[in-house]
C-alpha cells in the first residue's frame, strides 16, 4: 500500500509502456452481438444494442464511456441481473471455464440460461463475481459483513461454517482490512467508505472467481481512498492473475489498470483495442474527444478543459445512423446520419465503428 | 441490548403518569358527573330526589373535592391495587373488568397474529410478482377488505356460519360454558368460537399491512444490497426473505404499539354485533352512563397496553435492526 496516495489520473493519462498483454488462445468470456432492451410504455430503450468484446484469462478489460452508455447494463446482462422490464433480446455471452481442480471445463452461453435457475446462480459469485458501484449500500445494514461473506462462501464451496469463517477472515486480511477478526462482526455502517469497499472486494474474491466484474468500484469514494482501492485491485490482479472487466468513465483508471479497452457510446462499442493503441492512436472521434477531456499535468495551466461537445441524447430519441454523429466534429453529412457503421477491424488493426476508417455498414435489423 | 431495554423500561412509569393524568382529565371532561345522570335517571323514573341525599352521595364519592385532590385520591388507590367501584353497577371495577380483559387480550393477540400471518406473505408475494395477476387479485381483495366495515363482515360471516354450517357463532363461549369456571373444555370451547371474531377484527388491518409491506419491499428490492445478494448466487426467495423483507417489516412491527388499542376500540361495534364479552362494550356503557371511575380504569388500561405494545415493538425492532440496538448502547 502506498503511503502517499496519488490521484488516479494525476499525470497518468498514458498507460505504462512496460505493460503489454498478449492475447493467446480462446477468450474466457466472449460477448457477441449482445442486445439488452427495456420495453417501457414510452417506447423501447436500447440500453445495450449490439455489443461484442472478449476477455482473456488474466486480462483486464476496461469498458469506458459516459454515464448512461450501457456499460453497467452490459455487465449486468452477463451476470443475468437485468431487472424487468429489461431483457436480453439477442446475442451470445459465451463463458469458457478452464478445467481446474475439482471443476470440469465448461462452455456455456449465459444469455440462454434461465435467469433464476441453478446454473446461473452457481456461476454468479462462484465463477463471475461482482464488485458493485456503491459499497455504501451493497451490504445489508442488518447483517454483519462477516455473515454476508460467509454466506457467499457457503453457497459455492463445500466447507463447514467454521472453515467458511476462516476463509472470510483470510480474505479480509488479504484486502488489507485492519484487524479482520474484529471487523468480521462489524456492520457495514460502522466502516469507512474505503473499508467497506475492501470488504466488498473480499466478498467478491471469497470464492476465487474466474472473472471479476468491477462496476465503477471507485466512483462513490473519495480520491485518496480511490487510489488505495485501485492499488489494491492492481496488486490482487498481479498476484492472482485475475481476469477483470473494469467499468469506468475515468480514463485515468483505464490507463492504470486495463490491458484492453472497449469504448462504448449509447449501447454500442465505438472502438476497442489494446490500451496503448487507444491512448496513443485513438481512431474514433468519440475516443479522441474523451481523451482530450482528461486533465493532464503536462498541459498548460489554466486552459479551459475541452469537453465532448453536446450531451448524450435522450434514450428514446436515438439519432439515426451513427449514434455519435450529432456530437461528432468529423461527421459526414449524408453518410453518418444515414447508415450505422459496423464495428470492423481492418487486417492487422483493431475494431472501430466509424466511416472515417472503413466503409462497412451495419446490417439494419431494427 | 440490555441497556437498550433498561432505558426503555425507565421511561415507562413516567409515560404512565402522563397517561393517567390525561385519562383522568378525559373522564372529567363531559359536563356534570355520574350523579347528574343518576339524578336525571331517577327524575325520569318519577322518584323525587332529596338534595341532602345527593350531597351525601357526592361527599361519599369525593365529587365535591377539587380536581387535583380527586386525581391523587384516585391514582393513590390505583397504586395500591384498588381499582375502585363502579358507580353504576355497584361492583368492584376489578371484578367487572377481570375476565373481559383476559378475553379481550386473547382476541386482540389472535387478531394481530392472524393479520401478520396473512398480510406479510401477501405483501411479499405482491411485491415480488409486481403487476402480475396474483398481485392484482390481492390488490382488489385488499381494497374490498379495507372498504368493508367489519361489523358488516361480522354479520355476513355469522350468517354464513349459521346458515351453511349450523354453527352458533355469537359470543366467545357456548351457553353451557359462559359462566363456568375455567377448564380445558372451556378453553377448547373458546378456541372453537374465537376464530370468527379473530378474522372479522383482523381483515381490515390485513389489507392495510399488506399494502405497507408491498410498498416497502418494492423499495428495498431495488436497493444495491438486494442486487449484491443476487450477484452472490443466492436463490431469489431466500434472498427476499433474508434481506429486504427484514427491512420491509420494520414499519409493521413499529406500529404494534398503536395497533393494540386500535383493535381494542375498533372492536366495540363488532363486539356488540357478535355479543362478545370483551371490554369494548363495557367502556361504551361506562362512558354513556358517566360511570367515570370504571371508564377511567379502562382508559388507563388501554394506555398501559399501548405503552407495553410500544415497548414490545421497540424491542422487536432492536432485534431486527442492529442500528437501533447499538444506538442505545
PDB file of N, CA and C in Angstrom, chain B residues 52-87:
ATOM      1  N   UNK B  52     -80.394  16.588  50.116  1.00  0.00           N
ATOM      2  CA  UNK B  52     -79.494  16.160  51.190  1.00  0.00           C
ATOM      3  C   UNK B  52     -78.862  14.813  50.852  1.00  0.00           C
ATOM      4  N   UNK B  53     -79.715  13.949  50.260  1.00  0.00           N
ATOM      5  CA  UNK B  53     -79.232  12.618  49.887  1.00  0.00           C
ATOM      6  C   UNK B  53     -78.135  12.730  48.826  1.00  0.00           C
ATOM      7  N   UNK B  54     -78.393  13.636  47.878  1.00  0.00           N
ATOM      8  CA  UNK B  54     -77.412  13.841  46.800  1.00  0.00           C
ATOM      9  C   UNK B  54     -76.097  14.356  47.359  1.00  0.00           C
ATOM     10  N   UNK B  55     -76.199  15.345  48.230  1.00  0.00           N
ATOM     11  CA  UNK B  55     -74.980  15.882  48.832  1.00  0.00           C
ATOM     12  C   UNK B  55     -74.212  14.795  49.565  1.00  0.00           C
ATOM     13  N   UNK B  56     -74.953  13.935  50.220  1.00  0.00           N
ATOM     14  CA  UNK B  56     -74.312  12.845  50.962  1.00  0.00           C
ATOM     15  C   UNK B  56     -73.546  11.939  49.998  1.00  0.00           C
ATOM     16  N   UNK B  57     -74.221  11.598  48.894  1.00  0.00           N
ATOM     17  CA  UNK B  57     -73.572  10.745  47.883  1.00  0.00           C
ATOM     18  C   UNK B  57     -72.322  11.415  47.321  1.00  0.00           C
ATOM     19  N   UNK B  58     -72.515  12.695  47.019  1.00  0.00           N
ATOM     20  CA  UNK B  58     -71.404  13.455  46.442  1.00  0.00           C
ATOM     21  C   UNK B  58     -70.189  13.424  47.354  1.00  0.00           C
ATOM     22  N   UNK B  59     -70.475  13.515  48.658  1.00  0.00           N
ATOM     23  CA  UNK B  59     -69.394  13.517  49.637  1.00  0.00           C
ATOM     24  C   UNK B  59     -68.742  12.129  49.700  1.00  0.00           C
ATOM     25  N   UNK B  60     -69.588  11.102  49.707  1.00  0.00           N
ATOM     26  CA  UNK B  60     -69.068   9.730  49.768  1.00  0.00           C
ATOM     27  C   UNK B  60     -68.068   9.466  48.625  1.00  0.00           C
ATOM     28  N   UNK B  61     -68.474   9.890  47.446  1.00  0.00           N
ATOM     29  CA  UNK B  61     -67.610   9.620  46.291  1.00  0.00           C
ATOM     30  C   UNK B  61     -66.527  10.668  46.113  1.00  0.00           C
ATOM     31  N   UNK B  62     -66.533  11.667  47.001  1.00  0.00           N
ATOM     32  CA  UNK B  62     -65.484  12.680  46.918  1.00  0.00           C
ATOM     33  C   UNK B  62     -65.660  13.614  45.741  1.00  0.00           C
ATOM     34  N   UNK B  63     -66.863  13.704  45.188  1.00  0.00           N
ATOM     35  CA  UNK B  63     -67.066  14.502  43.991  1.00  0.00           C
ATOM     36  C   UNK B  63     -67.071  16.004  44.263  1.00  0.00           C
ATOM     37  N   UNK B  64     -67.142  16.363  45.570  1.00  0.00           N
ATOM     38  CA  UNK B  64     -67.162  17.787  45.878  1.00  0.00           C
ATOM     39  C   UNK B  64     -65.762  18.344  46.105  1.00  0.00           C
ATOM     40  N   UNK B  65     -64.801  17.463  45.998  1.00  0.00           N
ATOM     41  CA  UNK B  65     -63.407  17.871  46.221  1.00  0.00           C
ATOM     42  C   UNK B  65     -62.836  18.553  44.982  1.00  0.00           C
ATOM     43  N   UNK B  66     -61.754  19.323  45.140  1.00  0.00           N
ATOM     44  CA  UNK B  66     -61.119  19.878  43.933  1.00  0.00           C
ATOM     45  C   UNK B  66     -60.565  18.749  43.044  1.00  0.00           C
ATOM     46  N   UNK B  67     -60.472  19.027  41.740  1.00  0.00           N
ATOM     47  CA  UNK B  67     -59.993  18.051  40.740  1.00  0.00           C
ATOM     48  C   UNK B  67     -58.684  17.384  41.118  1.00  0.00           C
ATOM     49  N   UNK B  68     -57.716  18.250  41.497  1.00  0.00           N
ATOM     50  CA  UNK B  68     -56.376  17.725  41.780  1.00  0.00           C
ATOM     51  C   UNK B  68     -56.432  16.726  42.926  1.00  0.00           C
ATOM     52  N   UNK B  69     -57.204  17.053  43.930  1.00  0.00           N
ATOM     53  CA  UNK B  69     -57.307  16.155  45.068  1.00  0.00           C
ATOM     54  C   UNK B  69     -57.974  14.845  44.659  1.00  0.00           C
ATOM     55  N   UNK B  70     -59.045  14.994  43.850  1.00  0.00           N
ATOM     56  CA  UNK B  70     -59.729  13.790  43.358  1.00  0.00           C
ATOM     57  C   UNK B  70     -58.760  12.890  42.593  1.00  0.00           C
ATOM     58  N   UNK B  71     -57.934  13.527  41.756  1.00  0.00           N
ATOM     59  CA  UNK B  71     -56.978  12.749  40.959  1.00  0.00           C
ATOM     60  C   UNK B  71     -56.046  11.958  41.856  1.00  0.00           C
ATOM     61  N   UNK B  72     -55.480  12.655  42.871  1.00  0.00           N
ATOM     62  CA  UNK B  72     -54.488  11.959  43.699  1.00  0.00           C
ATOM     63  C   UNK B  72     -55.112  10.858  44.548  1.00  0.00           C
ATOM     64  N   UNK B  73     -56.380  11.104  45.001  1.00  0.00           N
ATOM     65  CA  UNK B  73     -57.061  10.024  45.717  1.00  0.00           C
ATOM     66  C   UNK B  73     -57.201   8.806  44.807  1.00  0.00           C
ATOM     67  N   UNK B  74     -57.641   9.119  43.578  1.00  0.00           N
ATOM     68  CA  UNK B  74     -57.898   8.049  42.601  1.00  0.00           C
ATOM     69  C   UNK B  74     -56.627   7.266  42.263  1.00  0.00           C
ATOM     70  N   UNK B  75     -55.589   8.008  41.906  1.00  0.00           N
ATOM     71  CA  UNK B  75     -54.356   7.346  41.472  1.00  0.00           C
ATOM     72  C   UNK B  75     -53.700   6.642  42.650  1.00  0.00           C
ATOM     73  N   UNK B  76     -53.846   7.248  43.857  1.00  0.00           N
ATOM     74  CA  UNK B  76     -53.270   6.636  45.054  1.00  0.00           C
ATOM     75  C   UNK B  76     -53.880   5.263  45.287  1.00  0.00           C
ATOM     76  N   UNK B  77     -55.212   5.187  45.135  1.00  0.00           N
ATOM     77  CA  UNK B  77     -55.885   3.899  45.332  1.00  0.00           C
ATOM     78  C   UNK B  77     -55.462   2.889  44.271  1.00  0.00           C
ATOM     79  N   UNK B  78     -55.329   3.398  43.037  1.00  0.00           N
ATOM     80  CA  UNK B  78     -54.938   2.506  41.936  1.00  0.00           C
ATOM     81  C   UNK B  78     -53.585   1.867  42.222  1.00  0.00           C
ATOM     82  N   UNK B  79     -52.665   2.690  42.740  1.00  0.00           N
ATOM     83  CA  UNK B  79     -51.330   2.194  43.014  1.00  0.00           C
ATOM     84  C   UNK B  79     -51.357   1.100  44.073  1.00  0.00           C
ATOM     85  N   UNK B  80     -52.365   1.185  44.961  1.00  0.00           N
ATOM     86  CA  UNK B  80     -52.469   0.136  45.976  1.00  0.00           C
ATOM     87  C   UNK B  80     -53.262  -1.055  45.449  1.00  0.00           C
ATOM     88  N   UNK B  81     -53.591  -1.031  44.186  1.00  0.00           N
ATOM     89  CA  UNK B  81     -54.289  -2.172  43.594  1.00  0.00           C
ATOM     90  C   UNK B  81     -55.789  -2.081  43.719  1.00  0.00           C
ATOM     91  N   UNK B  82     -56.296  -0.940  44.258  1.00  0.00           N
ATOM     92  CA  UNK B  82     -57.743  -0.791  44.389  1.00  0.00           C
ATOM     93  C   UNK B  82     -58.248  -0.022  43.171  1.00  0.00           C
ATOM     94  N   UNK B  83     -58.916  -0.727  42.274  1.00  0.00           N
ATOM     95  CA  UNK B  83     -59.354  -0.087  41.039  1.00  0.00           C
ATOM     96  C   UNK B  83     -60.659   0.671  41.233  1.00  0.00           C
ATOM     97  N   UNK B  84     -61.172   0.692  42.442  1.00  0.00           N
ATOM     98  CA  UNK B  84     -62.383   1.460  42.718  1.00  0.00           C
ATOM     99  C   UNK B  84     -63.645   0.666  42.437  1.00  0.00           C
ATOM    100  N   UNK B  85     -64.763   1.373  42.595  1.00  0.00           N
ATOM    101  CA  UNK B  85     -66.067   0.730  42.472  1.00  0.00           C
ATOM    102  C   UNK B  85     -66.816   1.386  41.331  1.00  0.00           C
ATOM    103  N   UNK B  86     -67.512   0.564  40.559  1.00  0.00           N
ATOM    104  CA  UNK B  86     -68.337   1.134  39.508  1.00  0.00           C
ATOM    105  C   UNK B  86     -69.575   1.740  40.142  1.00  0.00           C
ATOM    106  N   UNK B  87     -69.830   3.007  39.841  1.00  0.00           N
ATOM    107  CA  UNK B  87     -70.959   3.696  40.431  1.00  0.00           C
ATOM    108  C   UNK B  87     -72.262   3.100  39.915  1.00  0.00           C
TER     109      UNK B  87
END
